[in-house]
PDB file of C-alpha atoms in Angstrom:
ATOM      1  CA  UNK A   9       4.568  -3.793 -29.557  1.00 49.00           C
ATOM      2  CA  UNK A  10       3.345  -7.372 -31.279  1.00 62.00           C
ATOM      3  CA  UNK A  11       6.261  -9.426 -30.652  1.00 69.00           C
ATOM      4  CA  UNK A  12       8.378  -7.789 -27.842  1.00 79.00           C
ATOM      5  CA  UNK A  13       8.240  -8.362 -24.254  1.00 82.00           C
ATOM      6  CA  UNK A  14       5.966  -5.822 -22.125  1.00 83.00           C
ATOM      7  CA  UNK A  15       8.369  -3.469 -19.806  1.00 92.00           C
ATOM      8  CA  UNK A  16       7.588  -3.566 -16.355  1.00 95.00           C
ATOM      9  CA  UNK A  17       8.828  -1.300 -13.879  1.00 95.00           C
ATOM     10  CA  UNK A  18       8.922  -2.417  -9.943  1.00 95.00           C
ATOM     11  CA  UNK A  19       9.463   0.622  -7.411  1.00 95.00           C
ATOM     12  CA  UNK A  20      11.334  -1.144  -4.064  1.00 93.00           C
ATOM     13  CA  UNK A  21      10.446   0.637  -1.514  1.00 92.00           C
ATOM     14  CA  UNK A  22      11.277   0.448   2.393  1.00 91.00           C
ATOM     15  CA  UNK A  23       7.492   0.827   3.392  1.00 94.00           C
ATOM     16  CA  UNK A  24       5.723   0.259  -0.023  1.00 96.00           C
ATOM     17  CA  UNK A  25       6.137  -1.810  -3.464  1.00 96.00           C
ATOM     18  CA  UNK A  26       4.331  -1.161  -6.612  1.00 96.00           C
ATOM     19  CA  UNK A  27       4.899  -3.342  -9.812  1.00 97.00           C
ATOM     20  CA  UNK A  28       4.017  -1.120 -13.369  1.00 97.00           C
ATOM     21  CA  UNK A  29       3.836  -2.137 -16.988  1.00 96.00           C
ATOM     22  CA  UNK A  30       4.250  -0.292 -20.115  1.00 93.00           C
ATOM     23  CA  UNK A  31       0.824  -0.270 -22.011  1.00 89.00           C
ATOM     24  CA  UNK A  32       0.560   1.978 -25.193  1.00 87.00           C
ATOM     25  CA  UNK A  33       3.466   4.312 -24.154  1.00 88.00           C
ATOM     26  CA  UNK A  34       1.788   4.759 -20.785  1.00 92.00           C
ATOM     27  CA  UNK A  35       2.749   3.353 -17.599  1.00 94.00           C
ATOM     28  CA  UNK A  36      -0.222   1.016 -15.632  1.00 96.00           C
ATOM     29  CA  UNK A  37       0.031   0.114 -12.249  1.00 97.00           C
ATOM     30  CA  UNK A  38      -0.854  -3.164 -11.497  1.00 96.00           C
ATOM     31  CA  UNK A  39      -2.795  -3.804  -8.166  1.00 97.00           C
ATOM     32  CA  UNK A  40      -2.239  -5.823  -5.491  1.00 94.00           C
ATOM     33  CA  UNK A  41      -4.942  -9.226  -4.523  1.00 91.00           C
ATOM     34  CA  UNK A  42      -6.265  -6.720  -2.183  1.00 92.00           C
ATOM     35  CA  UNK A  43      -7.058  -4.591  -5.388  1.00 95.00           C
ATOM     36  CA  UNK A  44      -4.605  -1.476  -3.724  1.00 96.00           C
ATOM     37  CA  UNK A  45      -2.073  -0.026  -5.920  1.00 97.00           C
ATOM     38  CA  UNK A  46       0.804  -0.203  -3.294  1.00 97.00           C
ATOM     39  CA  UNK A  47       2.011  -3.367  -1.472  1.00 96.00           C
ATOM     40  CA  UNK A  48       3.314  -3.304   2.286  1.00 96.00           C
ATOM     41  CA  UNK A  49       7.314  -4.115   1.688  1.00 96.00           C
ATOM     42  CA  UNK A  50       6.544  -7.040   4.000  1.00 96.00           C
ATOM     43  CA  UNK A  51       7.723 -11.039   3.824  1.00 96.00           C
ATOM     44  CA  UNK A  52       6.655 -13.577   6.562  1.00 96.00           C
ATOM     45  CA  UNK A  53       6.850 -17.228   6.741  1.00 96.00           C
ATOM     46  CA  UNK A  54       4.735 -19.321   8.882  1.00 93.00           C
ATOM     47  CA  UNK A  55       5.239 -23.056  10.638  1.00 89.00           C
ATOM     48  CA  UNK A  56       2.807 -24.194   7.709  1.00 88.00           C
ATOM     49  CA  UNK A  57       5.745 -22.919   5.340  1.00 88.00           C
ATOM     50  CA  UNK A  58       2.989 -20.819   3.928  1.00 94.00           C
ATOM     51  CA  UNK A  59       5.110 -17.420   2.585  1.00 96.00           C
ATOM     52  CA  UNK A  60       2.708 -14.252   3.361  1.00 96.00           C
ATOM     53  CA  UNK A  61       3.460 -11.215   1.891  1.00 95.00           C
ATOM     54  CA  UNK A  62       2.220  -7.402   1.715  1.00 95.00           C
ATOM     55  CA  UNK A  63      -0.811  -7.110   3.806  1.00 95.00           C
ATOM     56  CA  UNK A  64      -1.079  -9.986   4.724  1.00 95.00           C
ATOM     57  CA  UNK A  65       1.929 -10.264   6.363  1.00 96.00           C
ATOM     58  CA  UNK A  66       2.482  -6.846   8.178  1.00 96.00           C
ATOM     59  CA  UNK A  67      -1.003  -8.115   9.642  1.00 96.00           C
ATOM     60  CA  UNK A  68       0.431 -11.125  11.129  1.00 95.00           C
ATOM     61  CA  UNK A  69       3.847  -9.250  12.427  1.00 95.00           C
ATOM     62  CA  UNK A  70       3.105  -8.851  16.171  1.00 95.00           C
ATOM     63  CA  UNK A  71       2.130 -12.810  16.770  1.00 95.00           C
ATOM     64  CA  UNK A  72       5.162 -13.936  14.484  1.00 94.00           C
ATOM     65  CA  UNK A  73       7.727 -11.319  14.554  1.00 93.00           C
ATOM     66  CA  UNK A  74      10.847 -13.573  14.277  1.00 92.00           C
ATOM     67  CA  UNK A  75       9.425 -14.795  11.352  1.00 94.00           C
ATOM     68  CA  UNK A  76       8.550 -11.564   9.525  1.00 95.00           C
ATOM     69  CA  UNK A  77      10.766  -9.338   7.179  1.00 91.00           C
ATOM     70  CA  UNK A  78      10.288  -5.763   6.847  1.00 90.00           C
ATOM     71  CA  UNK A  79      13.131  -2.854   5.924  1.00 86.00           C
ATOM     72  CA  UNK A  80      15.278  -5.589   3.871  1.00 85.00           C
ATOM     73  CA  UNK A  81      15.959  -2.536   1.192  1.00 86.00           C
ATOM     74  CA  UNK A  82      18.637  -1.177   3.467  1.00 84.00           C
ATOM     75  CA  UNK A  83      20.079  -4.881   3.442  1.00 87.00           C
ATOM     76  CA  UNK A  84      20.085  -5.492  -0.039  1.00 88.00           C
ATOM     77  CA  UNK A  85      23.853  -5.829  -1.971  1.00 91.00           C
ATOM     78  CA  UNK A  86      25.514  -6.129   1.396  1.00 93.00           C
ATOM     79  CA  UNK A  87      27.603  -9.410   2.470  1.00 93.00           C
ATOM     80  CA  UNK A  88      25.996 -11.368   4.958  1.00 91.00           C
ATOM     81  CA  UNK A  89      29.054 -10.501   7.507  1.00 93.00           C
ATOM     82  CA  UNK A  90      28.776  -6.740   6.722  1.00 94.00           C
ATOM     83  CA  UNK A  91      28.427  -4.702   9.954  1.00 93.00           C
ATOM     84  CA  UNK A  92      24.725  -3.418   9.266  1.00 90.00           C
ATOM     85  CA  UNK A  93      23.999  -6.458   8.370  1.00 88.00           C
ATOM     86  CA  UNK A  94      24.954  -8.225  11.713  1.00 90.00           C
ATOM     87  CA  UNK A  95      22.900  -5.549  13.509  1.00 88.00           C
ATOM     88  CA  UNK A  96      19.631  -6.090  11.774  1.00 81.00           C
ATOM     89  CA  UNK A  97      20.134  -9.613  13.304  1.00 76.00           C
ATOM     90  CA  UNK A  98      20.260  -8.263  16.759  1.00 73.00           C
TER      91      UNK A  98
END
């Protein structure tokens, strides 16, 4: 493959992420900082404007829950005014 970019595959999931390359015809999953294969599908920003995510941030959920994103596949593609939209913000 000298010469052409690697392909890298991301699985979006509601509960988990995983990010994968192509190496040698054979797909590698790429871990995490915490060294796990799969990545908590959680974003949270702090007062510090420090952006958590995975682990990290599902950890920190109950103490800073208006602050914390979780389930935003189901949001994804949709207008900001759409009707499921508008209830997630309830």
């Amino acid at each position: 493959m000298a010469g052409k970019a690697p392909v890298v595959g991301i699985d979006l999931g509601t509960t988990n992420s995983c990010v994968a390359i192509l190496e040698g015809g054979e797909p590698k999953v790429i871990p995490n900082r915490e060294g796990t294969r799969t990545t908590p599908s959680v974003v949270a920003f702090q007062e510090s404007v420090e952006i958590l995510v995975g682990l990290p941030a599902k950890r920190q959920a109950i103490i800073n829950a208006e602050n914390t994103i979780y389930g935003i596949k189901r949001l994804m593609g949709r207008k900001f005014n759409d009707p499921v939209v508008q209830e997630w913000k309830k």
